[in-house]
Amino acid sequence: MPTHAWMTDDHRAFADTVKRFLSEEFQPNRDTWKEAGMIPKDFWRKAGDLGILGATVPEEHGGLGLSYGFDVVTFLEQGRIGDSGWGFSVHNIATHYIAAYGTEQQRARWLPKLASGEMVAAIAMTEPGTGSDLQAVKTTAIADGNEYCLNGSKTFITNGASADLIVTVAKTDPKSRSKGVSLMVVETGGLEGFSVGRKLDKMGMRRNDTAELSFDNVRIPRTHLLGDEEGQGFYQLMKQLPWERLILGYGALGASECALAVTLDYVRERRAFGQRIMDFQNTRFRLAECATKVEILAAFLDACLAELERGTLRAEKAAMAKWWGSQAQCEIVDECLQLHGGYGYMNEYLIAELYADARVQKIYGGTNEIMKELIARGLDKD
Ligand SMILES: Cc1cc2nc3c(=O)[nH]c(=O)nc-3n(C[C@H](O)[C@H](O)[C@H](O)COP(=O)(O)OP(=O)(O)OC[C@H]3O[C@@H](n4cnc5c(N)ncnc54)[C@H](O)[C@@H]3O)c2cc1C
């Protein structure tokens, strides 16, 4: 498995904490929570108590004030246990938005609660009528006195049913495209006009409460516009994309490592034609290819992470990490499932869950077609 040269003893100690936490608090409940389609709030609070949610949140706002690599450790460990249902990634992205663009009052109001797990966060961009074309969102946030009035609907929202805070993409100027977009921070508790619709029935990520949301004349204070200027939303979203895409890449890496590990266990045990499945040359070559892809992915992601830390990671390169990582993950998981034979298709085997979970990685966070479009745009510049 990849070694990640950037990891220090501190990262390894943090990884041990995350591993122990997942093994004690998540693993015994994984089937129950899959059935429930939801991760309980208590689990978030425990993650908060251990500093997992607030690793990169500044210390003055209740976090540990550490660098991106510590969040990466958590994404890797979550992937390695074969889960993508705990919506830590979107919680983390929302937290980064507030840390990066919030006013001092906004940071003081929300970051401590996001770091402790008192608040679970979601990000609501996608609407029934638009996903990839984000500038075409129809949800509006119209200023009215000291408040904004929100109207519209969102769909496919990770943590949608459990979120206490939703960073919502809305048009403060519905006549404009990108310049009309703002990010509104919606606190959901007791909020009139806000409702959670269907919890969506997905092929994978079954522990997550992916949901539809509706805003019907929802009134929020003017001070809940993220930052202090309208029309900055698109720019704010674009600036955070390299981090978001890297997260998806590291999720792909963790899940691929998990697929490889469970498959190695399986093919060493299972026998056919008087020998271990592992002893067939086809198996050995397939697994060698998968292990190579895992190493290449890790090396590329680590190079991107180093650039991100230096502030030089280009959007195009982050898009490469997202599309190639998710593509490699789907290929690896498919090969690994094949080596399980019929058992790979049975839900009681982890590889079946990994297979169902992997597919969406090519769709969300910007589809892989959009990633390639972004990369191509960069190539086509003078
Ligand atoms: C499980 C899950 C969780 C999600 N979580 C969230 C969340 O937390 N928050 C959130 O806001 N959204 C979330 N999403 C939504 C996700 O980001 C969108 O589904 C995705 O961006 C694609 O949008 P769409 O579904 O509207 O597809 P469309 O935009 O309608 O695209 C349909 C197809 O057309 C292709 N296409 C579109 N435009 C182009 C183009 N210019 N060039 C080439 N091909 C193109 C796409 O690549 C795709 O193959 C989630 C989705 C899922 C399935």
CSV table of C-alpha atoms and ligand atoms in Angstrom, one decimal:
chain,number,residue,atom,x,y,z
A,1,MET,CA,0.0,0.0,0.0
A,2,PRO,CA,1.2,3.6,-0.7
A,3,THR,CA,3.4,5.1,2.0
A,4,HIS,CA,2.8,8.9,1.5
A,5,ALA,CA,6.1,10.5,2.1
A,6,TRP,CA,4.5,13.7,3.4
A,7,MET,CA,3.1,11.9,6.5
A,8,THR,CA,4.9,12.7,9.7
A,9,ASP,CA,4.6,11.0,13.1
A,10,ASP,CA,1.8,13.4,13.9
A,11,HIS,CA,-0.2,12.3,10.9
A,12,ARG,CA,0.4,8.7,11.8
A,13,ALA,CA,-0.7,9.3,15.4
A,14,PHE,CA,-3.8,11.1,14.0
A,15,ALA,CA,-4.4,8.2,11.7
A,16,ASP,CA,-4.3,5.8,14.6
A,17,THR,CA,-7.0,7.9,16.4
A,18,VAL,CA,-9.2,7.9,13.3
A,19,LYS,CA,-8.7,4.2,12.8
A,20,ARG,CA,-9.6,3.4,16.4
A,21,PHE,CA,-12.6,5.7,16.3
A,22,LEU,CA,-13.9,4.0,13.1
A,23,SER,CA,-13.3,0.5,14.4
A,24,GLU,CA,-15.0,1.1,17.7
A,25,GLU,CA,-17.8,3.4,16.8
A,26,PHE,CA,-18.5,2.7,13.1
A,27,GLN,CA,-17.8,-0.9,12.4
A,28,PRO,CA,-20.2,-2.4,14.9
A,29,ASN,CA,-23.0,-0.3,13.5
A,30,ARG,CA,-22.3,-0.5,9.8
A,31,ASP,CA,-25.2,-2.8,9.0
A,32,THR,CA,-27.7,-1.0,11.2
A,33,TRP,CA,-26.9,2.4,9.8
A,34,LYS,CA,-27.0,1.0,6.3
A,35,GLU,CA,-30.5,-0.2,7.0
A,36,ALA,CA,-31.5,3.1,8.6
A,37,GLY,CA,-30.0,5.1,5.7
A,38,MET,CA,-28.6,7.6,8.2
A,39,ILE,CA,-25.6,8.2,10.5
A,40,PRO,CA,-26.7,9.2,14.0
A,41,LYS,CA,-25.8,12.6,15.4
A,42,ASP,CA,-24.1,11.0,18.3
A,43,PHE,CA,-21.4,9.7,16.0
A,44,TRP,CA,-20.7,13.1,14.6
A,45,ARG,CA,-20.3,14.5,18.2
A,46,LYS,CA,-17.8,11.7,19.0
A,47,ALA,CA,-15.8,12.5,15.9
A,48,GLY,CA,-15.9,16.2,17.0
A,49,ASP,CA,-14.7,15.3,20.5
A,50,LEU,CA,-11.7,13.6,19.0
A,51,GLY,CA,-10.8,16.6,16.8
A,52,ILE,CA,-11.6,14.7,13.6
A,53,LEU,CA,-14.1,17.2,12.4
A,54,GLY,CA,-12.1,20.3,13.3
A,55,ALA,CA,-8.6,19.2,12.4
A,56,THR,CA,-8.2,22.1,9.9
A,57,VAL,CA,-10.4,24.5,11.7
A,58,PRO,CA,-8.4,27.4,13.3
A,59,GLU,CA,-7.7,26.9,17.0
A,60,GLU,CA,-9.4,30.2,18.0
A,61,HIS,CA,-12.6,28.7,16.5
A,62,GLY,CA,-12.5,25.4,18.3
A,63,GLY,CA,-10.4,23.3,15.9
A,64,LEU,CA,-6.9,21.9,16.0
A,65,GLY,CA,-5.5,24.4,13.4
A,66,LEU,CA,-3.7,21.7,11.4
A,67,SER,CA,-2.9,21.5,7.7
A,68,TYR,CA,-5.0,19.8,4.9
A,69,GLY,CA,-3.0,16.5,5.3
A,70,PHE,CA,-4.9,15.8,8.5
A,71,ASP,CA,-8.2,15.9,6.8
A,72,VAL,CA,-6.7,13.7,4.1
A,73,VAL,CA,-5.9,11.1,6.8
A,74,THR,CA,-9.5,10.9,7.7
A,75,PHE,CA,-10.7,10.5,4.1
A,76,LEU,CA,-8.2,7.7,3.5
A,77,GLU,CA,-9.1,5.9,6.7
A,78,GLN,CA,-12.8,6.2,5.9
A,79,GLY,CA,-12.1,4.8,2.4
A,80,ARG,CA,-10.0,1.9,3.8
A,81,ILE,CA,-12.9,0.6,5.9
A,82,GLY,CA,-15.1,0.7,2.7
A,83,ASP,CA,-17.6,3.4,3.7
A,84,SER,CA,-18.7,6.4,1.8
A,85,GLY,CA,-22.0,6.9,3.6
A,86,TRP,CA,-20.7,9.0,6.5
A,87,GLY,CA,-21.0,12.5,4.8
A,88,PHE,CA,-17.8,13.9,6.3
A,89,SER,CA,-16.6,15.1,2.9
A,90,VAL,CA,-19.5,17.6,2.4
A,91,HIS,CA,-19.4,18.6,6.1
A,92,ASN,CA,-15.7,19.3,5.7
A,93,ILE,CA,-16.2,21.3,2.4
A,94,ALA,CA,-18.9,23.5,4.1
A,95,THR,CA,-16.5,24.1,7.0
A,96,HIS,CA,-13.8,25.2,4.6
A,97,TYR,CA,-16.2,27.6,2.9
A,98,ILE,CA,-17.0,29.3,6.2
A,99,ALA,CA,-13.4,29.4,7.3
A,100,ALA,CA,-12.3,30.9,3.9
A,101,TYR,CA,-15.1,33.4,3.2
A,102,GLY,CA,-17.0,33.9,6.5
A,103,THR,CA,-16.9,37.3,8.2
A,104,GLU,CA,-15.3,37.2,11.7
A,105,GLN,CA,-18.8,37.0,13.3
A,106,GLN,CA,-19.8,34.1,10.9
A,107,ARG,CA,-16.6,32.2,11.6
A,108,ALA,CA,-17.2,32.6,15.4
A,109,ARG,CA,-20.8,31.6,15.1
A,110,TRP,CA,-20.5,28.4,13.0
A,111,LEU,CA,-16.9,27.0,13.1
A,112,PRO,CA,-16.9,25.9,16.7
A,113,LYS,CA,-20.2,24.0,16.2
A,114,LEU,CA,-19.0,22.4,13.0
A,115,ALA,CA,-15.8,21.4,14.7
A,116,SER,CA,-17.6,19.8,17.6
A,117,GLY,CA,-20.2,18.1,15.6
A,118,GLU,CA,-23.0,20.0,17.3
A,119,MET,CA,-23.9,21.1,13.8
A,120,VAL,CA,-23.8,18.7,10.8
A,121,ALA,CA,-23.4,20.5,7.4
A,122,ALA,CA,-24.5,20.0,3.9
A,123,ILE,CA,-24.0,21.8,0.6
A,124,ALA,CA,-27.0,22.4,-1.6
A,125,MET,CA,-26.1,23.3,-5.2
A,126,THR,CA,-27.9,20.8,-7.4
A,127,GLU,CA,-31.6,21.3,-8.4
A,128,PRO,CA,-34.1,19.1,-10.1
A,129,GLY,CA,-33.6,21.2,-13.3
A,130,THR,CA,-29.8,21.7,-13.1
A,131,GLY,CA,-26.7,20.0,-11.9
A,132,SER,CA,-23.6,20.5,-14.1
A,133,ASP,CA,-24.8,24.0,-15.3
A,134,LEU,CA,-24.5,25.5,-11.8
A,135,GLN,CA,-25.0,29.1,-13.1
A,136,ALA,CA,-28.5,28.2,-14.2
A,137,VAL,CA,-29.8,27.5,-10.6
A,138,LYS,CA,-33.3,28.8,-10.1
A,139,THR,CA,-33.3,29.1,-6.3
A,140,THR,CA,-33.5,32.7,-5.3
A,141,ALA,CA,-32.5,34.7,-2.2
A,142,ILE,CA,-34.1,38.1,-2.5
A,143,ALA,CA,-33.1,40.8,0.0
A,144,ASP,CA,-36.0,42.2,2.0
A,145,GLY,CA,-35.2,44.5,4.9
A,146,ASN,CA,-32.9,42.8,7.3
A,147,GLU,CA,-33.6,39.4,5.8
A,148,TYR,CA,-33.3,37.3,2.6
A,149,CYS,CA,-36.3,35.4,1.4
A,150,LEU,CA,-35.4,32.0,-0.2
A,151,ASN,CA,-37.5,30.1,-2.7
A,152,GLY,CA,-36.6,27.0,-4.6
A,153,SER,CA,-35.8,23.3,-4.4
A,154,LYS,CA,-32.6,21.2,-4.3
A,155,THR,CA,-32.0,17.6,-4.9
A,156,PHE,CA,-29.4,14.8,-4.3
A,157,ILE,CA,-28.2,16.7,-1.2
A,158,THR,CA,-25.7,14.6,0.9
A,159,ASN,CA,-26.6,14.9,4.6
A,160,GLY,CA,-29.8,16.6,3.4
A,161,ALA,CA,-32.1,15.2,6.1
A,162,SER,CA,-29.7,15.5,9.0
A,163,ALA,CA,-28.0,18.8,8.3
A,164,ASP,CA,-28.3,21.6,10.8
A,165,LEU,CA,-26.5,24.0,8.5
A,166,ILE,CA,-26.8,24.1,4.7
A,167,VAL,CA,-24.6,26.2,2.5
A,168,THR,CA,-27.1,26.9,-0.2
A,169,VAL,CA,-26.4,28.2,-3.7
A,170,ALA,CA,-29.0,30.8,-4.6
A,171,LYS,CA,-29.4,33.7,-7.0
A,172,THR,CA,-29.4,37.1,-5.2
A,173,ASP,CA,-29.7,38.6,-8.7
A,174,PRO,CA,-31.9,36.1,-10.8
A,175,LYS,CA,-31.3,38.0,-14.0
A,176,SER,CA,-27.5,37.3,-14.0
A,177,ARG,CA,-25.7,34.0,-14.4
A,178,SER,CA,-22.5,33.6,-12.5
A,179,LYS,CA,-22.5,37.1,-11.1
A,180,GLY,CA,-26.0,36.6,-9.6
A,181,VAL,CA,-24.9,33.6,-7.5
A,182,SER,CA,-24.4,33.9,-3.7
A,183,LEU,CA,-23.9,31.4,-0.9
A,184,MET,CA,-26.5,31.5,1.8
A,185,VAL,CA,-25.9,29.8,5.2
A,186,VAL,CA,-29.2,28.3,6.3
A,187,GLU,CA,-29.6,27.1,9.8
A,188,THR,CA,-32.4,24.5,9.5
A,189,GLY,CA,-33.5,24.2,13.2
A,190,GLY,CA,-37.2,25.2,13.5
A,191,LEU,CA,-37.0,27.1,10.2
A,192,GLU,CA,-40.4,28.0,8.8
A,193,GLY,CA,-40.9,27.2,5.1
A,194,PHE,CA,-38.0,24.8,4.9
A,195,SER,CA,-38.8,21.1,4.4
A,196,VAL,CA,-36.9,17.9,3.7
A,197,GLY,CA,-38.6,15.8,1.1
A,198,ARG,CA,-37.8,12.3,0.1
A,199,LYS,CA,-34.8,10.6,1.4
A,200,LEU,CA,-33.6,9.2,-1.9
A,201,ASP,CA,-33.3,5.5,-2.6
A,202,LYS,CA,-29.8,5.1,-4.0
A,203,MET,CA,-27.9,2.1,-5.4
A,204,GLY,CA,-24.9,2.8,-3.2
A,205,MET,CA,-23.8,5.1,-0.4
A,206,ARG,CA,-26.7,3.7,1.5
A,207,ARG,CA,-25.8,5.0,4.9
A,208,ASN,CA,-26.2,8.5,3.7
A,209,ASP,CA,-29.4,10.5,4.0
A,210,THR,CA,-29.2,12.0,0.5
A,211,ALA,CA,-32.4,14.1,0.2
A,212,GLU,CA,-34.5,16.6,-1.6
A,213,LEU,CA,-34.9,20.0,0.0
A,214,SER,CA,-37.5,22.7,-0.4
A,215,PHE,CA,-37.4,26.4,0.4
A,216,ASP,CA,-40.8,28.1,0.5
A,217,ASN,CA,-40.5,31.8,1.5
A,218,VAL,CA,-37.8,30.9,4.0
A,219,ARG,CA,-36.6,34.0,5.8
A,220,ILE,CA,-33.0,34.1,7.0
A,221,PRO,CA,-31.1,37.1,8.4
A,222,ARG,CA,-29.1,39.3,6.0
A,223,THR,CA,-26.0,38.4,8.1
A,224,HIS,CA,-26.3,34.8,6.8
A,225,LEU,CA,-25.1,35.7,3.3
A,226,LEU,CA,-21.6,34.1,3.3
A,227,GLY,CA,-19.1,36.9,3.4
A,228,ASP,CA,-20.3,40.4,3.1
A,229,GLU,CA,-20.9,40.9,-0.5
A,230,GLU,CA,-23.6,39.5,-2.8
A,231,GLY,CA,-22.7,37.9,-6.1
A,232,GLN,CA,-19.5,36.2,-4.8
A,233,GLY,CA,-20.9,32.7,-4.7
A,234,PHE,CA,-19.6,31.4,-8.0
A,235,TYR,CA,-16.1,32.7,-7.3
A,236,GLN,CA,-16.2,31.2,-3.8
A,237,LEU,CA,-17.3,27.8,-5.2
A,238,MET,CA,-14.6,27.9,-7.9
A,239,LYS,CA,-11.8,28.7,-5.4
A,240,GLN,CA,-12.6,25.7,-3.2
A,241,LEU,CA,-12.9,23.2,-6.1
A,242,PRO,CA,-9.3,22.0,-6.1
A,243,TRP,CA,-9.7,20.9,-2.5
A,244,GLU,CA,-13.1,19.3,-3.1
A,245,ARG,CA,-11.8,17.3,-6.1
A,246,LEU,CA,-8.7,16.2,-4.2
A,247,ILE,CA,-11.0,14.9,-1.4
A,248,LEU,CA,-12.8,12.8,-4.0
A,249,GLY,CA,-9.5,11.5,-5.3
A,250,TYR,CA,-8.3,10.5,-1.8
A,251,GLY,CA,-11.7,8.8,-1.2
A,252,ALA,CA,-11.2,6.8,-4.4
A,253,LEU,CA,-7.7,5.9,-3.2
A,254,GLY,CA,-8.9,4.6,0.2
A,255,ALA,CA,-11.7,2.6,-1.3
A,256,SER,CA,-9.4,1.1,-3.9
A,257,GLU,CA,-7.0,0.0,-1.2
A,258,CYS,CA,-9.9,-1.5,0.7
A,259,ALA,CA,-11.0,-3.4,-2.5
A,260,LEU,CA,-7.5,-4.7,-3.0
A,261,ALA,CA,-7.2,-5.8,0.6
A,262,VAL,CA,-10.5,-7.7,0.8
A,263,THR,CA,-9.8,-9.3,-2.6
A,264,LEU,CA,-6.3,-10.5,-1.5
A,265,ASP,CA,-7.8,-12.1,1.5
A,266,TYR,CA,-10.4,-13.8,-0.6
A,267,VAL,CA,-8.2,-15.1,-3.4
A,268,ARG,CA,-5.7,-16.6,-0.9
A,269,GLU,CA,-8.5,-18.6,0.7
A,270,ARG,CA,-10.7,-19.6,-2.2
A,271,ARG,CA,-9.7,-22.6,-4.3
A,272,ALA,CA,-10.6,-23.9,-7.8
A,273,PHE,CA,-9.0,-26.6,-9.9
A,274,GLY,CA,-7.0,-27.7,-6.9
A,275,GLN,CA,-5.2,-24.4,-6.3
A,276,ARG,CA,-5.8,-21.0,-4.7
A,277,ILE,CA,-7.5,-18.4,-6.9
A,278,MET,CA,-4.4,-16.4,-6.1
A,279,ASP,CA,-2.2,-18.9,-8.0
A,280,PHE,CA,-3.8,-18.4,-11.4
A,281,GLN,CA,-1.6,-16.1,-13.5
A,282,ASN,CA,-4.7,-14.1,-14.5
A,283,THR,CA,-5.4,-13.3,-10.8
A,284,ARG,CA,-1.8,-12.3,-10.2
A,285,PHE,CA,-1.6,-10.1,-13.2
A,286,ARG,CA,-5.0,-8.4,-12.5
A,287,LEU,CA,-4.0,-7.7,-8.9
A,288,ALA,CA,-0.6,-6.5,-10.0
A,289,GLU,CA,-2.4,-4.0,-12.3
A,290,CYS,CA,-4.7,-2.8,-9.6
A,291,ALA,CA,-1.8,-2.4,-7.1
A,292,THR,CA,0.0,-0.4,-9.7
A,293,LYS,CA,-2.9,1.9,-10.3
A,294,VAL,CA,-3.2,2.5,-6.5
A,295,GLU,CA,0.4,3.5,-6.3
A,296,ILE,CA,0.1,5.8,-9.3
A,297,LEU,CA,-3.0,7.4,-7.9
A,298,ALA,CA,-1.4,8.0,-4.5
A,299,ALA,CA,1.7,9.6,-6.1
A,300,PHE,CA,-0.4,11.9,-8.3
A,301,LEU,CA,-2.7,12.9,-5.4
A,302,ASP,CA,0.3,13.5,-3.1
A,303,ALA,CA,1.8,15.8,-5.7
A,304,CYS,CA,-1.5,17.7,-6.0
A,305,LEU,CA,-1.7,17.9,-2.2
A,306,ALA,CA,1.8,19.5,-2.0
A,307,GLU,CA,0.7,22.0,-4.6
A,308,LEU,CA,-2.5,22.7,-2.7
A,309,GLU,CA,-0.6,23.4,0.5
A,310,ARG,CA,1.6,25.8,-1.5
A,311,GLY,CA,-1.5,27.5,-3.0
A,312,THR,CA,-0.4,26.5,-6.6
A,313,LEU,CA,-2.8,23.7,-7.4
A,314,ARG,CA,-4.5,24.5,-10.7
A,315,ALA,CA,-8.2,23.7,-11.2
A,316,GLU,CA,-7.3,21.6,-14.3
A,317,LYS,CA,-4.9,19.4,-12.3
A,318,ALA,CA,-7.4,18.9,-9.5
A,319,ALA,CA,-10.0,17.9,-12.2
A,320,MET,CA,-7.4,15.2,-13.4
A,321,ALA,CA,-7.2,13.9,-9.9
A,322,LYS,CA,-11.0,13.6,-9.6
A,323,TRP,CA,-11.7,12.0,-13.0
A,324,TRP,CA,-8.7,9.7,-13.1
A,325,GLY,CA,-9.1,8.7,-9.5
A,326,SER,CA,-12.7,7.8,-9.8
A,327,GLN,CA,-12.2,6.0,-13.1
A,328,ALA,CA,-9.3,4.0,-11.6
A,329,GLN,CA,-11.4,3.2,-8.5
A,330,CYS,CA,-14.3,1.9,-10.7
A,331,GLU,CA,-11.9,-0.2,-12.7
A,332,ILE,CA,-10.1,-1.6,-9.6
A,333,VAL,CA,-13.4,-2.4,-7.8
A,334,ASP,CA,-14.8,-4.1,-10.9
A,335,GLU,CA,-11.7,-6.3,-11.3
A,336,CYS,CA,-11.7,-7.2,-7.6
A,337,LEU,CA,-15.4,-8.1,-7.7
A,338,GLN,CA,-14.7,-10.4,-10.7
A,339,LEU,CA,-12.1,-12.2,-8.7
A,340,HIS,CA,-14.7,-13.0,-6.0
A,341,GLY,CA,-16.8,-14.8,-8.6
A,342,GLY,CA,-20.5,-15.1,-7.7
A,343,TYR,CA,-19.8,-14.1,-4.1
A,344,GLY,CA,-18.8,-10.7,-5.3
A,345,TYR,CA,-22.3,-10.1,-6.4
A,346,MET,CA,-23.7,-10.9,-2.9
A,347,ASN,CA,-24.5,-7.9,-0.6
A,348,GLU,CA,-23.0,-9.7,2.4
A,349,TYR,CA,-19.5,-9.3,0.8
A,350,LEU,CA,-17.9,-5.9,1.2
A,351,ILE,CA,-16.8,-5.9,-2.4
A,352,ALA,CA,-20.4,-5.6,-3.5
A,353,GLU,CA,-20.9,-2.5,-1.4
A,354,LEU,CA,-17.6,-1.0,-2.8
A,355,TYR,CA,-18.8,-1.6,-6.3
A,356,ALA,CA,-22.2,0.1,-5.8
A,357,ASP,CA,-20.5,3.0,-3.9
A,358,ALA,CA,-17.8,3.6,-6.5
A,359,ARG,CA,-20.1,4.4,-9.4
A,360,VAL,CA,-21.3,7.7,-8.1
A,361,GLN,CA,-17.8,9.0,-7.8
A,362,LYS,CA,-17.8,9.6,-11.6
A,363,ILE,CA,-20.9,11.6,-11.3
A,364,TYR,CA,-20.9,13.9,-8.3
A,365,GLY,CA,-18.5,16.7,-7.4
A,366,GLY,CA,-18.7,17.7,-11.1
A,367,THR,CA,-19.2,14.8,-13.6
A,368,ASN,CA,-16.1,13.3,-15.2
A,369,GLU,CA,-17.2,14.8,-18.5
A,370,ILE,CA,-17.2,18.2,-16.9
A,371,MET,CA,-13.7,17.5,-15.5
A,372,LYS,CA,-12.4,16.7,-19.0
A,373,GLU,CA,-14.1,19.8,-20.4
A,374,LEU,CA,-12.2,21.9,-17.8
A,375,ILE,CA,-8.9,20.2,-18.6
A,376,ALA,CA,-9.5,20.6,-22.3
A,377,ARG,CA,-10.3,24.3,-21.9
A,378,GLY,CA,-6.9,24.7,-20.2
A,379,LEU,CA,-5.2,23.0,-23.2
A,380,ASP,CA,-7.0,25.2,-25.7
A,381,LYS,CA,-5.8,28.5,-24.2
A,382,ASP,CA,-3.2,30.7,-26.1
B,1,LIG,C1,-25.3,10.2,-4.3
B,1,LIG,C2,-25.2,11.7,-4.8
B,1,LIG,C3,-24.9,12.6,-3.8
B,1,LIG,C4,-24.8,14.0,-4.2
B,1,LIG,N1,-24.5,15.0,-3.3
B,1,LIG,C5,-24.7,16.3,-3.7
B,1,LIG,C6,-24.6,17.3,-2.7
B,1,LIG,O1,-24.3,17.1,-1.5
B,1,LIG,N2,-24.8,18.6,-3.1
B,1,LIG,C7,-25.1,18.9,-4.3
B,1,LIG,O2,-25.3,20.1,-4.6
B,1,LIG,N3,-25.2,17.9,-5.3
B,1,LIG,C8,-25.0,16.6,-5.0
B,1,LIG,N4,-25.1,15.7,-6.0
B,1,LIG,C9,-25.5,16.1,-7.3
B,1,LIG,C10,-24.4,15.9,-8.3
B,1,LIG,O3,-23.3,16.8,-8.1
B,1,LIG,C11,-25.0,16.0,-9.7
B,1,LIG,O4,-25.8,14.9,-9.9
B,1,LIG,C12,-23.9,16.2,-10.8
B,1,LIG,O5,-23.3,17.4,-10.7
B,1,LIG,C13,-24.5,16.1,-12.2
B,1,LIG,O6,-25.6,16.9,-12.4
B,1,LIG,P1,-27.0,16.3,-13.0
B,1,LIG,O7,-27.3,15.1,-12.2
B,1,LIG,O8,-28.0,17.4,-13.0
B,1,LIG,O9,-26.6,15.8,-14.4
B,1,LIG,P2,-26.7,16.7,-15.7
B,1,LIG,O10,-25.9,18.0,-15.5
B,1,LIG,O11,-28.0,16.8,-16.2
B,1,LIG,O12,-25.8,15.8,-16.7
B,1,LIG,C14,-26.3,14.6,-17.4
B,1,LIG,C15,-25.2,14.1,-18.3
B,1,LIG,O13,-24.8,15.1,-19.3
B,1,LIG,C16,-23.4,15.3,-19.2
B,1,LIG,N5,-23.1,16.7,-19.4
B,1,LIG,C17,-23.7,17.8,-18.9
B,1,LIG,N6,-23.1,19.0,-19.3
B,1,LIG,C18,-22.1,18.6,-20.2
B,1,LIG,C19,-21.2,19.3,-20.9
B,1,LIG,N7,-21.1,20.6,-20.9
B,1,LIG,N8,-20.3,18.6,-21.7
B,1,LIG,C20,-20.4,17.2,-21.7
B,1,LIG,N9,-21.3,16.5,-21.0
B,1,LIG,C21,-22.1,17.2,-20.2
B,1,LIG,C22,-23.0,15.0,-17.7
B,1,LIG,O14,-21.6,14.7,-17.6
B,1,LIG,C23,-23.9,13.8,-17.5
B,1,LIG,O15,-23.2,12.6,-18.0
B,1,LIG,C24,-25.1,14.3,-5.6
B,1,LIG,C25,-25.5,13.3,-6.5
B,1,LIG,C26,-25.5,12.0,-6.1
B,1,LIG,C27,-26.0,11.0,-7.1
